Coordinates of C-alpha atoms in Angstrom, one line a residue:
X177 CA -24.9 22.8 -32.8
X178 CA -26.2 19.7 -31.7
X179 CA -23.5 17.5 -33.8
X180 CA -20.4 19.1 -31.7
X181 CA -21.5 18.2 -28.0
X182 CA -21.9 14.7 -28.9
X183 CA -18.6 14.7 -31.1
X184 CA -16.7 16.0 -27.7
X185 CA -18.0 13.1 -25.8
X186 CA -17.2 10.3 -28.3
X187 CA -14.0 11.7 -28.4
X188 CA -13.3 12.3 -24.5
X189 CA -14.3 8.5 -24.3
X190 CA -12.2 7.1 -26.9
X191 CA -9.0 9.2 -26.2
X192 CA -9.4 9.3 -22.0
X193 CA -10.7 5.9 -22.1
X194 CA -8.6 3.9 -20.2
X195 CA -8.0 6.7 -17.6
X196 CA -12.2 7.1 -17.0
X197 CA -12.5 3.7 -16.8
X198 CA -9.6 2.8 -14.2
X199 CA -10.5 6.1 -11.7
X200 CA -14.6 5.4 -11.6
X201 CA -12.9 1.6 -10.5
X202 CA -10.7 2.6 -8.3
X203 CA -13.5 6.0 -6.9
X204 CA -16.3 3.0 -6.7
X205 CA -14.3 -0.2 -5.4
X206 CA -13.3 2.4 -2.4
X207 CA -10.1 3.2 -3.8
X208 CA -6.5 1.3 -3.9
X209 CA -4.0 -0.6 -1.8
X210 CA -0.6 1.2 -1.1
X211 CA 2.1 -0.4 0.1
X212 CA 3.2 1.4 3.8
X213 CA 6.5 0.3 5.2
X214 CA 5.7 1.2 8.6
X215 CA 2.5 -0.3 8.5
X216 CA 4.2 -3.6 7.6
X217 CA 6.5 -3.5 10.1
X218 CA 4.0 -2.6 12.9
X219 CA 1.6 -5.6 11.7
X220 CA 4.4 -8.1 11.8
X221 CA 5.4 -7.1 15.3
X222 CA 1.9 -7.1 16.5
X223 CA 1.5 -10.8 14.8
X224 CA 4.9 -11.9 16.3
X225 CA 3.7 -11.1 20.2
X226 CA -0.3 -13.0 19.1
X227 CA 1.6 -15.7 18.5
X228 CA 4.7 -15.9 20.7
X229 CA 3.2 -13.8 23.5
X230 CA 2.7 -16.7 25.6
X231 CA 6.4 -18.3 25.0
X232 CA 9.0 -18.2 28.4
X233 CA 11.6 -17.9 25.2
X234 CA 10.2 -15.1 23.4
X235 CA 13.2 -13.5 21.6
X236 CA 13.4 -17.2 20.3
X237 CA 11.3 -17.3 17.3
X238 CA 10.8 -16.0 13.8
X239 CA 7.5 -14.8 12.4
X240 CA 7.2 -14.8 8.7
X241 CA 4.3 -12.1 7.7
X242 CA 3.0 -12.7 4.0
X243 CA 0.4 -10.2 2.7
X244 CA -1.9 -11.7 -0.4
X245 CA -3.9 -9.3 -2.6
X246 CA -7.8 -10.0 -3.9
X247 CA -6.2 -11.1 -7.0
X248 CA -3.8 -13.9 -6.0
X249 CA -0.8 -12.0 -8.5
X250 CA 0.8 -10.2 -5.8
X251 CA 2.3 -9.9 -2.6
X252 CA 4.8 -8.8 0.0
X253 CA 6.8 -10.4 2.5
X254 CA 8.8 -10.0 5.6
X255 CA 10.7 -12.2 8.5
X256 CA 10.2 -10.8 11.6
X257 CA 13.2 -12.3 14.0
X258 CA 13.7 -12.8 17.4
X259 CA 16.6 -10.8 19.2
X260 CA 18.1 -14.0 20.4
X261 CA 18.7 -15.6 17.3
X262 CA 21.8 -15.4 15.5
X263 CA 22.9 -12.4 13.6
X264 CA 24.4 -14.3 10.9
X265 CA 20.7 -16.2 10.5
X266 CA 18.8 -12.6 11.1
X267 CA 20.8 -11.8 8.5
X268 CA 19.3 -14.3 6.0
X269 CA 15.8 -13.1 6.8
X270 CA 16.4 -9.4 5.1
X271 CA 14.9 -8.0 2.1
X272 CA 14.0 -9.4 -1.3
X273 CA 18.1 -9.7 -1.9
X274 CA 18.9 -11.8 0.9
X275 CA 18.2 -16.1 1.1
X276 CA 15.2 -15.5 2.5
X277 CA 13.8 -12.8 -0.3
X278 CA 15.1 -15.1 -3.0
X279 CA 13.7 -18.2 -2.1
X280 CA 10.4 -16.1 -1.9
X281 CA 10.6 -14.4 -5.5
X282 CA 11.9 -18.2 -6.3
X283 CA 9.0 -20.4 -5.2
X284 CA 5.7 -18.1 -5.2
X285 CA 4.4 -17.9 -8.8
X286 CA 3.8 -14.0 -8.8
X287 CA 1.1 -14.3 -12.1
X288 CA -1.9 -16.5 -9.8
X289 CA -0.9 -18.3 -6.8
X290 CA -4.0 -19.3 -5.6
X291 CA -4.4 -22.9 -5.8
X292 CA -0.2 -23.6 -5.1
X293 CA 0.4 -20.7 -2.3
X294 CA 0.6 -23.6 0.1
X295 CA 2.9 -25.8 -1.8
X296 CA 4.9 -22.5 -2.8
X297 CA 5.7 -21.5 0.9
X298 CA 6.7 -24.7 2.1
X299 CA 9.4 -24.8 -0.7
X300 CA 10.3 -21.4 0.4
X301 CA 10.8 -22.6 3.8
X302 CA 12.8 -25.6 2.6
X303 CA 15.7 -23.4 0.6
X304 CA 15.3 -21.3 3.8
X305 CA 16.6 -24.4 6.4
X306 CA 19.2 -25.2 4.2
X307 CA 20.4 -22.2 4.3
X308 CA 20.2 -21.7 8.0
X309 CA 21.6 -25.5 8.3
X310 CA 24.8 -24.0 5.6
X311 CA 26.4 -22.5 8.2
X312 CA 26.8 -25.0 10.3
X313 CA 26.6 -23.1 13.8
X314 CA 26.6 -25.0 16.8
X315 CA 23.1 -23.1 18.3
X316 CA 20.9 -20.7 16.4
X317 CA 20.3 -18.5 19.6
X318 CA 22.7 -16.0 21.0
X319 CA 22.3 -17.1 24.5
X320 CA 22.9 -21.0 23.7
X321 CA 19.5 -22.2 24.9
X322 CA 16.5 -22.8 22.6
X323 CA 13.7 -22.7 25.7
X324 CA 11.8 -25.4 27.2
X325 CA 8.1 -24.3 26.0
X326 CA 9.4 -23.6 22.5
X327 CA 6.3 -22.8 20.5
X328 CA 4.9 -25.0 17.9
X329 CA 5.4 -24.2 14.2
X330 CA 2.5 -23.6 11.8
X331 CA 0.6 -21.6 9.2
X332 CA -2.0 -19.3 10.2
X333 CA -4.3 -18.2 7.6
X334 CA -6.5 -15.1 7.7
X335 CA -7.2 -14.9 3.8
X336 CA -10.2 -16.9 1.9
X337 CA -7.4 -18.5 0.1
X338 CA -7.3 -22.2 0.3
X339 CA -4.5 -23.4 1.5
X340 CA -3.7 -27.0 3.0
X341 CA -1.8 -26.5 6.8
X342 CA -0.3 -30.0 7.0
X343 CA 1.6 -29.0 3.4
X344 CA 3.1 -25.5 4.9
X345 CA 3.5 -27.0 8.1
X346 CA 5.5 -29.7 7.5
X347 CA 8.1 -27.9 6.1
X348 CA 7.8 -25.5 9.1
X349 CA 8.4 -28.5 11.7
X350 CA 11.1 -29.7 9.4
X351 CA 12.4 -25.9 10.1
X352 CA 12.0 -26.3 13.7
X353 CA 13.7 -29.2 14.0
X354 CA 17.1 -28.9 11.8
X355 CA 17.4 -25.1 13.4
X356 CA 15.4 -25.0 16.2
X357 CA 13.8 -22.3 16.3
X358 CA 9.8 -22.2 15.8
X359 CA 9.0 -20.3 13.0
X360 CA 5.0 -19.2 12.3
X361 CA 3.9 -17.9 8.7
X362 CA 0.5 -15.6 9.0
X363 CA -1.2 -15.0 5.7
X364 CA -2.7 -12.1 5.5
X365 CA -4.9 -9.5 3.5
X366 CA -2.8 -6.0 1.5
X367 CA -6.1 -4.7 2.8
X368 CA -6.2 -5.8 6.1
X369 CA -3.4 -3.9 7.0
X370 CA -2.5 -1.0 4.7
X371 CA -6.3 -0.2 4.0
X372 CA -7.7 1.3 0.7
X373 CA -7.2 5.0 -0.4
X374 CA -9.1 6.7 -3.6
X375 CA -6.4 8.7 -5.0
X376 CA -6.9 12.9 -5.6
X377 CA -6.4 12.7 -9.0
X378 CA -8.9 9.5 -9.5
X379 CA -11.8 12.0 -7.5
X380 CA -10.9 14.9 -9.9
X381 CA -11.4 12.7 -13.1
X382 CA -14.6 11.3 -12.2
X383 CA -15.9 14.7 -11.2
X384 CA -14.3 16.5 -14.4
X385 CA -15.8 13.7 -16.7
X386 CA -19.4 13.9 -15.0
X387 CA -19.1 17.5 -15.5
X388 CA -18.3 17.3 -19.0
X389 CA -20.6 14.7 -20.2
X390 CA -23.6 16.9 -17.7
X391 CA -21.9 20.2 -20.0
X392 CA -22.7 18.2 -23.4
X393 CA -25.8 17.0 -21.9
X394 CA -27.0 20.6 -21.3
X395 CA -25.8 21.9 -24.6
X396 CA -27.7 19.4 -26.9
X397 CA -31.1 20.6 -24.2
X398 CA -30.3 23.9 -25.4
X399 CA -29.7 23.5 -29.2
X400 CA -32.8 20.7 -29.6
X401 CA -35.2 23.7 -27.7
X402 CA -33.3 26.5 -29.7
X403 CA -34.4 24.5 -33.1
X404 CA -37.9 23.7 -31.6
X405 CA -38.2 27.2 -31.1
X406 CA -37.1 28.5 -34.5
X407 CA -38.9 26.1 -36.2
X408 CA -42.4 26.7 -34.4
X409 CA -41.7 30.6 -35.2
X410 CA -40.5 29.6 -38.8
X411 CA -44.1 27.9 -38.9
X412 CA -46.1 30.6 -37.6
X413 CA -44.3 32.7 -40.3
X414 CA -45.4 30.8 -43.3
X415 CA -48.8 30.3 -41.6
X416 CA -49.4 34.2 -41.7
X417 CA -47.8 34.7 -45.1
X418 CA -50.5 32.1 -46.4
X419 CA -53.1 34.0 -44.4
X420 CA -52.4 37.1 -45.6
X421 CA -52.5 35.7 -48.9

């Protein structure tokens, strides 16, 4: 009685094992980061008008959004472009099978990137004025003018990541300069902008494996007072047989 309680929970541990151990994680680190399109889109917009707001030229400038996760092995990008630039350069800045999303997947070492994120973005932005530079247009902006008060290019880093700004900013001016448009890279937090959820079915094995373990718990109570009970009866038997001997 006692011996099958205890075999269920060796076994739920060994066979569930990895599943337990990732859902109480993800239940007690507050839950998991989900990738949200929208989200993304609205963050980079937001950043784009904190750090353009200010510019006469405002539909001049590209803003390169670059979300980093706790543990420096993944991440997400996107190039936020001004309306006045060029189609055939907005059209470099697309998803991960344009220039732009290649020379991303190409320079940023997805496995740990925390001590090279810096020199991996400026290489990035290298391929990137090449590319721009390529095809040889005689202005970037749709309009012909590039703005008097064009803003200055940098990094802006909102992570705990180390990351030197005259490295990525270099190739940024370097940007600037061969294409001119300013261009500004935020680094960012997964967390900061698409928050942490604790999935349903994480909840429901926590609560199902607490239950369980609290059911076997309860059951070997009940079979060690059972055979505490028997046993104290078995013993006031034999002590009245020898009595009535």
């Amino acid at each position: 009685m006692i011996l099958g309680p205890i075999l269920l929970v060796v076994v739920l541990v060994l066979v569930l094992s990895g599943v337990i151990g990732s859902a109480f994680s993800g239940v007690f680190s507050g839950g998991e980061v989900n990738y949200d399109e929208a989200s993304f889109q609205t963050y980079a917009d937001e950043q784009y008008a904190a750090e353009f707001g200010s510019s006469s030229a405002y539909e001049n400038n590209l803003l390169i959004a670059f979300l980093v996760n706790e543990e420096a092995d993944g991440y997400y990008a996107i190039a936020w472009v001004g309306d006045n630039i060029q189609s055939d350069i907005s059209a470099l800045f697309g998803n991960e099978y344009t220039a732009f999303g290649r020379a991303i997947q190409n320079a940023v070492n997805d496995s740990y990137y925390a001590y090279s994120l810096d020199t991996n973005l400026a290489a990035a932005m290298d391929v990137m004025t090449n590319e721009v530079t390529a095809l040889g247009l005689e202005s970037s902006f749709r309009d012909g003018s590039s703005g008097a008060d064009a803003s200055k290019s940098h990094v802006t880093n909102h992570t705990d990541l180390s990351i030197t700004a005259e490295t990525v900013d270099r190739s940024l001016e370097n940007f600037t300069e061969q294409t001119g448009i300013p261009v500004v890279i935020v680094v960012d937090d997964m967390e900061t902008v698409f928050g942490k959820t604790v999935p349903l079915g994480d909840v429901f094995v926590v609560f199902a494996t607490v239950g369980v373990v609290a059911l076997a718990v309860f059951c070997i109570v009940r079979s060690v007072r059972r055979r505490k009970a028997e046993q104290e009866q078995q013993d006031a038997s034999r002590n009245r047989y020898r009595h009535d001997e």
